[in-house]
PDB file of C-alpha atoms in Angstrom:
ATOM      1  CA  UNK A   1      23.116  -5.654  -3.514  1.00 88.00           C
ATOM      2  CA  UNK A   2      20.757  -4.230  -6.129  1.00 97.00           C
ATOM      3  CA  UNK A   3      17.272  -5.674  -6.678  1.00 98.00           C
ATOM      4  CA  UNK A   4      15.813  -5.068 -10.139  1.00 98.00           C
ATOM      5  CA  UNK A   5      12.301  -5.674 -11.451  1.00 98.00           C
ATOM      6  CA  UNK A   6       9.693  -4.199 -13.766  1.00 98.00           C
ATOM      7  CA  UNK A   7       6.495  -2.429 -12.729  1.00 98.00           C
ATOM      8  CA  UNK A   8       3.590  -3.705 -14.842  1.00 98.00           C
ATOM      9  CA  UNK A   9       0.643  -2.196 -12.992  1.00 98.00           C
ATOM     10  CA  UNK A  10      -0.074   0.478 -10.376  1.00 98.00           C
ATOM     11  CA  UNK A  11      -2.988   0.938  -8.003  1.00 98.00           C
ATOM     12  CA  UNK A  12      -3.475   4.081  -5.919  1.00 98.00           C
ATOM     13  CA  UNK A  13      -6.162   5.284  -3.525  1.00 98.00           C
ATOM     14  CA  UNK A  14      -5.936   7.981  -0.882  1.00 98.00           C
ATOM     15  CA  UNK A  15      -7.105  11.463   0.102  1.00 98.00           C
ATOM     16  CA  UNK A  16      -7.636  13.336  -3.171  1.00 97.00           C
ATOM     17  CA  UNK A  17      -6.039  10.503  -5.172  1.00 98.00           C
ATOM     18  CA  UNK A  18      -8.862   8.280  -6.414  1.00 97.00           C
ATOM     19  CA  UNK A  19      -6.881   6.009  -8.749  1.00 98.00           C
ATOM     20  CA  UNK A  20      -3.600   5.891 -10.639  1.00 98.00           C
ATOM     21  CA  UNK A  21      -4.747   7.239 -14.057  1.00 97.00           C
ATOM     22  CA  UNK A  22      -6.593  10.150 -12.477  1.00 96.00           C
ATOM     23  CA  UNK A  23      -3.722  11.040 -10.153  1.00 98.00           C
ATOM     24  CA  UNK A  24      -0.815  11.174 -12.588  1.00 98.00           C
ATOM     25  CA  UNK A  25      -1.377  14.801 -13.576  1.00 97.00           C
ATOM     26  CA  UNK A  26      -1.546  15.802  -9.898  1.00 97.00           C
ATOM     27  CA  UNK A  27       1.662  13.955  -9.014  1.00 97.00           C
ATOM     28  CA  UNK A  28       3.422  15.424 -12.052  1.00 96.00           C
ATOM     29  CA  UNK A  29       2.442  18.953 -10.978  1.00 95.00           C
ATOM     30  CA  UNK A  30       0.197  19.471 -14.017  1.00 96.00           C
ATOM     31  CA  UNK A  31      -3.034  19.712 -11.991  1.00 96.00           C
ATOM     32  CA  UNK A  32      -3.699  21.047  -8.487  1.00 96.00           C
ATOM     33  CA  UNK A  33      -3.919  18.602  -5.612  1.00 97.00           C
ATOM     34  CA  UNK A  34      -7.362  18.863  -4.025  1.00 95.00           C
ATOM     35  CA  UNK A  35      -7.475  16.641  -0.942  1.00 94.00           C
ATOM     36  CA  UNK A  36     -10.722  15.058   0.155  1.00 96.00           C
ATOM     37  CA  UNK A  37     -11.547  12.106   2.364  1.00 96.00           C
ATOM     38  CA  UNK A  38     -10.717   8.724   0.868  1.00 97.00           C
ATOM     39  CA  UNK A  39     -13.786   6.955  -0.508  1.00 95.00           C
ATOM     40  CA  UNK A  40     -13.453   3.180  -0.144  1.00 95.00           C
ATOM     41  CA  UNK A  41     -15.437   1.196  -2.718  1.00 94.00           C
ATOM     42  CA  UNK A  42     -17.499  -1.799  -1.649  1.00 90.00           C
ATOM     43  CA  UNK A  43     -15.551  -5.065  -2.105  1.00 91.00           C
ATOM     44  CA  UNK A  44     -17.823  -6.432  -4.830  1.00 86.00           C
ATOM     45  CA  UNK A  45     -15.800  -9.635  -5.354  1.00 89.00           C
ATOM     46  CA  UNK A  46     -16.463 -10.844  -1.811  1.00 89.00           C
ATOM     47  CA  UNK A  47     -19.492 -13.020  -1.004  1.00 86.00           C
ATOM     48  CA  UNK A  48     -22.239 -11.115   0.837  1.00 86.00           C
ATOM     49  CA  UNK A  49     -21.359 -12.424   4.308  1.00 82.00           C
ATOM     50  CA  UNK A  50     -17.672 -11.538   3.998  1.00 85.00           C
ATOM     51  CA  UNK A  51     -18.554  -8.200   2.403  1.00 86.00           C
ATOM     52  CA  UNK A  52     -20.549  -7.244   5.507  1.00 83.00           C
ATOM     53  CA  UNK A  53     -17.699  -8.251   7.811  1.00 81.00           C
ATOM     54  CA  UNK A  54     -14.894  -6.555   5.889  1.00 82.00           C
ATOM     55  CA  UNK A  55     -13.237  -3.438   7.299  1.00 87.00           C
ATOM     56  CA  UNK A  56     -11.474  -0.460   5.780  1.00 91.00           C
ATOM     57  CA  UNK A  57      -8.133  -2.172   5.200  1.00 92.00           C
ATOM     58  CA  UNK A  58      -9.813  -5.018   3.307  1.00 93.00           C
ATOM     59  CA  UNK A  59     -11.670  -2.586   1.040  1.00 94.00           C
ATOM     60  CA  UNK A  60      -8.473  -0.596   0.515  1.00 96.00           C
ATOM     61  CA  UNK A  61      -6.258  -3.552  -0.413  1.00 96.00           C
ATOM     62  CA  UNK A  62      -8.869  -4.968  -2.775  1.00 97.00           C
ATOM     63  CA  UNK A  63      -9.351  -1.610  -4.512  1.00 97.00           C
ATOM     64  CA  UNK A  64      -5.660  -0.874  -5.052  1.00 98.00           C
ATOM     65  CA  UNK A  65      -4.559  -4.436  -5.721  1.00 98.00           C
ATOM     66  CA  UNK A  66      -7.243  -5.144  -8.308  1.00 97.00           C
ATOM     67  CA  UNK A  67      -6.574  -1.822 -10.039  1.00 98.00           C
ATOM     68  CA  UNK A  68      -2.881  -2.669 -10.414  1.00 98.00           C
ATOM     69  CA  UNK A  69      -3.525  -6.226 -11.586  1.00 98.00           C
ATOM     70  CA  UNK A  70      -6.219  -5.160 -14.051  1.00 97.00           C
ATOM     71  CA  UNK A  71      -3.854  -2.565 -15.519  1.00 97.00           C
ATOM     72  CA  UNK A  72      -1.207  -5.268 -15.940  1.00 98.00           C
ATOM     73  CA  UNK A  73      -3.713  -7.543 -17.686  1.00 97.00           C
ATOM     74  CA  UNK A  74      -3.136 -10.403 -15.237  1.00 97.00           C
ATOM     75  CA  UNK A  75      -5.197 -12.824 -13.165  1.00 97.00           C
ATOM     76  CA  UNK A  76      -5.086 -12.018  -9.449  1.00 97.00           C
ATOM     77  CA  UNK A  77      -5.434 -15.702  -8.569  1.00 96.00           C
ATOM     78  CA  UNK A  78      -2.039 -16.448 -10.120  1.00 94.00           C
ATOM     79  CA  UNK A  79       0.040 -13.852  -8.272  1.00 97.00           C
ATOM     80  CA  UNK A  80       1.977 -14.212  -5.014  1.00 97.00           C
ATOM     81  CA  UNK A  81       1.263 -11.235  -2.772  1.00 98.00           C
ATOM     82  CA  UNK A  82       2.989  -9.079  -0.176  1.00 98.00           C
ATOM     83  CA  UNK A  83       0.808  -7.090   2.237  1.00 97.00           C
ATOM     84  CA  UNK A  84       2.500  -4.368   4.260  1.00 97.00           C
ATOM     85  CA  UNK A  85       1.064  -1.853   6.717  1.00 95.00           C
ATOM     86  CA  UNK A  86       2.241   0.180   9.659  1.00 94.00           C
ATOM     87  CA  UNK A  87      -0.169  -1.423  12.117  1.00 88.00           C
ATOM     88  CA  UNK A  88      -3.175  -3.120  10.547  1.00 78.00           C
ATOM     89  CA  UNK A  89      -6.818  -2.047  10.862  1.00 85.00           C
ATOM     90  CA  UNK A  90      -6.959   1.007  13.136  1.00 84.00           C
ATOM     91  CA  UNK A  91     -10.766   1.158  13.325  1.00 86.00           C
ATOM     92  CA  UNK A  92     -11.035  -2.487  14.341  1.00 87.00           C
ATOM     93  CA  UNK A  93      -8.293  -2.076  16.938  1.00 87.00           C
ATOM     94  CA  UNK A  94     -10.141   0.938  18.358  1.00 88.00           C
ATOM     95  CA  UNK A  95     -13.430  -0.961  18.592  1.00 87.00           C
ATOM     96  CA  UNK A  96     -11.834  -3.901  20.413  1.00 89.00           C
ATOM     97  CA  UNK A  97     -10.102  -1.582  22.893  1.00 89.00           C
ATOM     98  CA  UNK A  98     -13.389   0.251  23.431  1.00 89.00           C
ATOM     99  CA  UNK A  99     -15.184  -3.013  24.258  1.00 89.00           C
ATOM    100  CA  UNK A 100     -12.413  -4.166  26.610  1.00 90.00           C
ATOM    101  CA  UNK A 101     -12.648  -0.839  28.452  1.00 90.00           C
ATOM    102  CA  UNK A 102     -16.413  -1.187  28.919  1.00 89.00           C
ATOM    103  CA  UNK A 103     -18.351  -3.067  31.595  1.00 88.00           C
ATOM    104  CA  UNK A 104     -19.528  -5.617  29.016  1.00 85.00           C
ATOM    105  CA  UNK A 105     -16.101  -6.636  27.641  1.00 84.00           C
ATOM    106  CA  UNK A 106     -17.676  -9.087  25.178  1.00 84.00           C
ATOM    107  CA  UNK A 107     -15.847  -8.676  21.893  1.00 83.00           C
ATOM    108  CA  UNK A 108     -17.817  -9.156  18.703  1.00 82.00           C
ATOM    109  CA  UNK A 109     -16.779 -12.383  16.917  1.00 83.00           C
ATOM    110  CA  UNK A 110     -16.459 -10.386  13.706  1.00 81.00           C
ATOM    111  CA  UNK A 111     -14.161  -7.862  15.412  1.00 82.00           C
ATOM    112  CA  UNK A 112     -12.055 -10.692  16.812  1.00 80.00           C
ATOM    113  CA  UNK A 113     -12.000 -12.404  13.421  1.00 77.00           C
ATOM    114  CA  UNK A 114     -10.694  -9.223  11.809  1.00 82.00           C
ATOM    115  CA  UNK A 115      -8.149  -8.448  14.534  1.00 81.00           C
ATOM    116  CA  UNK A 116      -5.374 -10.682  13.169  1.00 81.00           C
ATOM    117  CA  UNK A 117      -2.786  -8.844  11.127  1.00 81.00           C
ATOM    118  CA  UNK A 118      -3.217 -11.063   8.066  1.00 88.00           C
ATOM    119  CA  UNK A 119      -6.996 -10.527   7.822  1.00 89.00           C
ATOM    120  CA  UNK A 120      -6.648  -8.514   4.602  1.00 92.00           C
ATOM    121  CA  UNK A 121      -4.638 -11.336   3.017  1.00 93.00           C
ATOM    122  CA  UNK A 122      -7.365 -13.816   3.955  1.00 92.00           C
ATOM    123  CA  UNK A 123     -10.120 -11.696   2.435  1.00 92.00           C
ATOM    124  CA  UNK A 124      -7.925 -11.194  -0.653  1.00 95.00           C
ATOM    125  CA  UNK A 125      -7.691 -14.963  -1.097  1.00 95.00           C
ATOM    126  CA  UNK A 126     -11.467 -15.349  -0.750  1.00 93.00           C
ATOM    127  CA  UNK A 127     -12.185 -12.521  -3.215  1.00 94.00           C
ATOM    128  CA  UNK A 128      -9.659 -13.461  -5.901  1.00 95.00           C
ATOM    129  CA  UNK A 129      -9.430 -17.230  -5.443  1.00 95.00           C
ATOM    130  CA  UNK A 130      -5.666 -16.904  -5.008  1.00 94.00           C
ATOM    131  CA  UNK A 131      -3.978 -20.022  -3.585  1.00 94.00           C
ATOM    132  CA  UNK A 132      -0.476 -18.589  -4.048  1.00 95.00           C
ATOM    133  CA  UNK A 133       1.962 -17.608  -1.302  1.00 94.00           C
ATOM    134  CA  UNK A 134       1.176 -14.503   0.712  1.00 95.00           C
ATOM    135  CA  UNK A 135       3.502 -12.544   3.009  1.00 96.00           C
ATOM    136  CA  UNK A 136       2.154 -10.073   5.577  1.00 96.00           C
ATOM    137  CA  UNK A 137       4.431  -7.438   7.102  1.00 96.00           C
ATOM    138  CA  UNK A 138       4.058  -4.832   9.826  1.00 94.00           C
ATOM    139  CA  UNK A 139       6.866  -2.291   9.833  1.00 94.00           C
ATOM    140  CA  UNK A 140       5.508   0.888  11.447  1.00 94.00           C
ATOM    141  CA  UNK A 141       6.755   3.945   9.500  1.00 96.00           C
ATOM    142  CA  UNK A 142       8.935   1.730   7.263  1.00 97.00           C
ATOM    143  CA  UNK A 143       6.009  -0.264   5.877  1.00 97.00           C
ATOM    144  CA  UNK A 144       6.300   0.842   2.245  1.00 98.00           C
ATOM    145  CA  UNK A 145      10.060   0.299   2.072  1.00 98.00           C
ATOM    146  CA  UNK A 146       9.857  -3.058   3.842  1.00 98.00           C
ATOM    147  CA  UNK A 147       7.062  -4.244   1.573  1.00 98.00           C
ATOM    148  CA  UNK A 148       8.897  -3.120  -1.557  1.00 98.00           C
ATOM    149  CA  UNK A 149      12.064  -4.970  -0.517  1.00 98.00           C
ATOM    150  CA  UNK A 150      10.108  -8.133   0.325  1.00 98.00           C
ATOM    151  CA  UNK A 151       8.228  -8.121  -2.989  1.00 98.00           C
ATOM    152  CA  UNK A 152      11.383  -7.401  -5.010  1.00 98.00           C
ATOM    153  CA  UNK A 153      13.242 -10.192  -3.229  1.00 98.00           C
ATOM    154  CA  UNK A 154      10.498 -12.645  -4.165  1.00 97.00           C
ATOM    155  CA  UNK A 155      10.576 -11.495  -7.782  1.00 98.00           C
ATOM    156  CA  UNK A 156      14.365 -11.798  -8.044  1.00 98.00           C
ATOM    157  CA  UNK A 157      14.872 -15.029  -6.063  1.00 97.00           C
ATOM    158  CA  UNK A 158      11.815 -16.947  -7.285  1.00 97.00           C
ATOM    159  CA  UNK A 159      11.835 -15.443 -10.797  1.00 97.00           C
ATOM    160  CA  UNK A 160       8.112 -14.792 -10.595  1.00 97.00           C
ATOM    161  CA  UNK A 161       5.693 -11.901 -10.582  1.00 98.00           C
ATOM    162  CA  UNK A 162       4.439 -10.528  -7.268  1.00 98.00           C
ATOM    163  CA  UNK A 163       1.953  -7.874  -6.193  1.00 98.00           C
ATOM    164  CA  UNK A 164       2.795  -5.462  -3.396  1.00 98.00           C
ATOM    165  CA  UNK A 165      -0.112  -4.000  -1.416  1.00 98.00           C
ATOM    166  CA  UNK A 166       1.036  -1.280   0.993  1.00 98.00           C
ATOM    167  CA  UNK A 167      -1.931   0.160   2.891  1.00 96.00           C
ATOM    168  CA  UNK A 168      -2.764   2.107   6.046  1.00 96.00           C
ATOM    169  CA  UNK A 169      -6.075   3.122   7.588  1.00 94.00           C
ATOM    170  CA  UNK A 170      -7.011   5.852  10.033  1.00 93.00           C
ATOM    171  CA  UNK A 171      -6.918   5.610  13.822  1.00 91.00           C
ATOM    172  CA  UNK A 172      -9.840   7.184  15.728  1.00 91.00           C
ATOM    173  CA  UNK A 173      -9.300   9.000  19.014  1.00 93.00           C
ATOM    174  CA  UNK A 174      -7.849   8.337  21.524  1.00 93.00           C
ATOM    175  CA  UNK A 175      -5.436   6.149  19.503  1.00 91.00           C
ATOM    176  CA  UNK A 176      -5.066   8.976  16.998  1.00 93.00           C
ATOM    177  CA  UNK A 177      -3.368  11.105  19.667  1.00 94.00           C
ATOM    178  CA  UNK A 178      -0.429   8.690  19.785  1.00 92.00           C
ATOM    179  CA  UNK A 179      -0.640   7.383  16.213  1.00 93.00           C
ATOM    180  CA  UNK A 180      -2.005  10.244  14.091  1.00 94.00           C
ATOM    181  CA  UNK A 181      -2.831   8.516  10.801  1.00 95.00           C
ATOM    182  CA  UNK A 182      -5.616  10.717   9.415  1.00 95.00           C
ATOM    183  CA  UNK A 183      -7.079   8.682   6.548  1.00 96.00           C
ATOM    184  CA  UNK A 184      -6.858   5.541   4.425  1.00 96.00           C
ATOM    185  CA  UNK A 185      -4.111   5.344   1.826  1.00 98.00           C
ATOM    186  CA  UNK A 186      -2.827   2.507  -0.352  1.00 98.00           C
ATOM    187  CA  UNK A 187      -0.353   1.797  -3.146  1.00 98.00           C
ATOM    188  CA  UNK A 188      -0.241  -1.472  -5.100  1.00 98.00           C
ATOM    189  CA  UNK A 189       2.486  -2.487  -7.550  1.00 98.00           C
ATOM    190  CA  UNK A 190       2.626  -5.500  -9.849  1.00 98.00           C
ATOM    191  CA  UNK A 191       6.303  -6.429 -10.175  1.00 98.00           C
ATOM    192  CA  UNK A 192       7.794  -8.769 -12.781  1.00 98.00           C
ATOM    193  CA  UNK A 193      11.264 -10.297 -13.227  1.00 98.00           C
ATOM    194  CA  UNK A 194      11.477  -9.647 -16.984  1.00 97.00           C
ATOM    195  CA  UNK A 195      10.385  -6.829 -19.240  1.00 97.00           C
ATOM    196  CA  UNK A 196       7.088  -7.391 -21.024  1.00 96.00           C
ATOM    197  CA  UNK A 197       4.856  -5.343 -23.290  1.00 96.00           C
ATOM    198  CA  UNK A 198       2.944  -4.303 -20.159  1.00 95.00           C
ATOM    199  CA  UNK A 199       6.016  -2.939 -18.364  1.00 97.00           C
ATOM    200  CA  UNK A 200       5.772   0.718 -17.317  1.00 97.00           C
ATOM    201  CA  UNK A 201       9.226   1.111 -15.796  1.00 98.00           C
ATOM    202  CA  UNK A 202      12.249  -0.775 -14.579  1.00 98.00           C
ATOM    203  CA  UNK A 203      13.213  -0.148 -10.956  1.00 98.00           C
ATOM    204  CA  UNK A 204      16.529  -0.998  -9.327  1.00 98.00           C
ATOM    205  CA  UNK A 205      16.639  -0.695  -5.540  1.00 98.00           C
ATOM    206  CA  UNK A 206      19.573  -0.617  -3.143  1.00 98.00           C
ATOM    207  CA  UNK A 207      20.247   0.751   0.342  1.00 98.00           C
ATOM    208  CA  UNK A 208      21.625   4.225   0.940  1.00 97.00           C
ATOM    209  CA  UNK A 209      22.271   6.630   3.800  1.00 96.00           C
ATOM    210  CA  UNK A 210      21.158   9.608   1.680  1.00 97.00           C
ATOM    211  CA  UNK A 211      18.168  11.642   2.844  1.00 96.00           C
ATOM    212  CA  UNK A 212      14.718  10.679   1.571  1.00 96.00           C
ATOM    213  CA  UNK A 213      13.204  12.773  -1.216  1.00 97.00           C
ATOM    214  CA  UNK A 214      10.506  15.298  -0.375  1.00 97.00           C
ATOM    215  CA  UNK A 215       7.649  16.407  -2.609  1.00 97.00           C
ATOM    216  CA  UNK A 216       7.524  19.975  -3.915  1.00 94.00           C
ATOM    217  CA  UNK A 217       3.795  20.321  -3.296  1.00 96.00           C
ATOM    218  CA  UNK A 218       3.307  21.149   0.406  1.00 97.00           C
ATOM    219  CA  UNK A 219      -0.046  19.334   0.671  1.00 97.00           C
ATOM    220  CA  UNK A 220       1.286  16.175  -0.987  1.00 98.00           C
ATOM    221  CA  UNK A 221       4.372  16.296   1.218  1.00 98.00           C
ATOM    222  CA  UNK A 222       2.126  16.516   4.287  1.00 97.00           C
ATOM    223  CA  UNK A 223       0.302  13.429   3.042  1.00 98.00           C
ATOM    224  CA  UNK A 224       3.599  11.598   2.490  1.00 98.00           C
ATOM    225  CA  UNK A 225       4.685  12.335   6.049  1.00 97.00           C
ATOM    226  CA  UNK A 226       1.302  11.664   7.679  1.00 97.00           C
ATOM    227  CA  UNK A 227       0.637   8.151   6.351  1.00 97.00           C
ATOM    228  CA  UNK A 228       3.441   5.538   6.244  1.00 97.00           C
ATOM    229  CA  UNK A 229       2.164   3.818   3.073  1.00 98.00           C
ATOM    230  CA  UNK A 230       2.362   7.217   1.329  1.00 98.00           C
ATOM    231  CA  UNK A 231       6.160   7.162   1.631  1.00 98.00           C
ATOM    232  CA  UNK A 232       6.018   5.580  -1.827  1.00 98.00           C
ATOM    233  CA  UNK A 233       4.651   8.755  -3.446  1.00 98.00           C
ATOM    234  CA  UNK A 234       8.065   9.989  -4.742  1.00 98.00           C
ATOM    235  CA  UNK A 235       8.336   6.728  -6.712  1.00 98.00           C
ATOM    236  CA  UNK A 236       4.915   7.270  -8.286  1.00 98.00           C
ATOM    237  CA  UNK A 237       5.717  10.909  -8.945  1.00 98.00           C
ATOM    238  CA  UNK A 238       8.838   9.901 -10.899  1.00 96.00           C
ATOM    239  CA  UNK A 239       6.784   7.594 -13.111  1.00 97.00           C
ATOM    240  CA  UNK A 240       4.064  10.225 -13.565  1.00 97.00           C
ATOM    241  CA  UNK A 241       6.676  12.738 -14.733  1.00 96.00           C
ATOM    242  CA  UNK A 242       7.609  10.389 -17.572  1.00 94.00           C
ATOM    243  CA  UNK A 243      11.348  10.706 -17.020  1.00 90.00           C
ATOM    244  CA  UNK A 244      14.166   8.403 -15.997  1.00 96.00           C
ATOM    245  CA  UNK A 245      14.955   9.443 -12.456  1.00 96.00           C
ATOM    246  CA  UNK A 246      16.559   8.390  -9.193  1.00 97.00           C
ATOM    247  CA  UNK A 247      14.624   8.847  -5.951  1.00 98.00           C
ATOM    248  CA  UNK A 248      15.373   8.069  -2.323  1.00 98.00           C
ATOM    249  CA  UNK A 249      12.526   6.610  -0.263  1.00 98.00           C
ATOM    250  CA  UNK A 250      12.127   6.458   3.499  1.00 97.00           C
ATOM    251  CA  UNK A 251      12.922   3.145   5.148  1.00 97.00           C
ATOM    252  CA  UNK A 252      14.658   2.804   8.529  1.00 96.00           C
ATOM    253  CA  UNK A 253      16.349   5.494  10.614  1.00 92.00           C
ATOM    254  CA  UNK A 254      19.629   6.222   8.852  1.00 91.00           C
ATOM    255  CA  UNK A 255      18.960   3.700   6.058  1.00 96.00           C
ATOM    256  CA  UNK A 256      16.827   4.558   3.036  1.00 98.00           C
ATOM    257  CA  UNK A 257      16.097   3.073  -0.363  1.00 98.00           C
ATOM    258  CA  UNK A 258      17.866   4.305  -3.488  1.00 98.00           C
ATOM    259  CA  UNK A 259      15.479   3.660  -6.389  1.00 98.00           C
ATOM    260  CA  UNK A 260      16.611   4.079 -10.017  1.00 98.00           C
ATOM    261  CA  UNK A 261      13.647   4.352 -12.393  1.00 98.00           C
ATOM    262  CA  UNK A 262      13.985   3.737 -16.129  1.00 98.00           C
ATOM    263  CA  UNK A 263      10.811   4.121 -18.146  1.00 96.00           C
ATOM    264  CA  UNK A 264       9.853   1.408 -20.605  1.00 94.00           C
TER     265      UNK A 264
END
């Protein structure tokens, strides 16, 4: 089965990749990649109380999602959403484990509040006023592929737009030793069932047993491997190159995603 949709907006934030417009030349190989720590903007749309409570994954999803939706010229409140990550908020998980390992063992109510896997989706609803459906996935290293398939399925079956927000945040030590995600990284895509004047590219996705594409730039390839959400970088690179292309993205062991990209 082939799932086909149109990309109307892109959001990107990660080490050395501050947004989609500013990163296209880097992904296309026209400018050097200069990695630096991801800077997460304050979630200005949230009320003050929620803004103080929000963690890295909330700031990341709001930054990338709103960038993609703004580029598409749409209202975030009207869009169904798909959130996908490899394991949620690493910093919050670390803090809770640290408290449980202490003599006190009293977990902060805010930490507990943010510990559920759909916390980012809840903050998204508060910030944007969205009352539409929201799906939240956790797929370990397959998070980008799983999120893309879920969002495309919604677009095709329900004949409606959807926004994919694939994000990961860093794990501090000692969790980092067993789950070495070094920094925050997120990709957001606004997907539509029909071509519009806002459409950037058509994508058609199917399953394949072919090997996943690697990036020519060694530093970008290291980023792609290090952070599960960054497995979507070959897709963004194809769009940045401005050419119709076919790429293979990581998904499950032995099963990957064949993505045909036709520019609009």
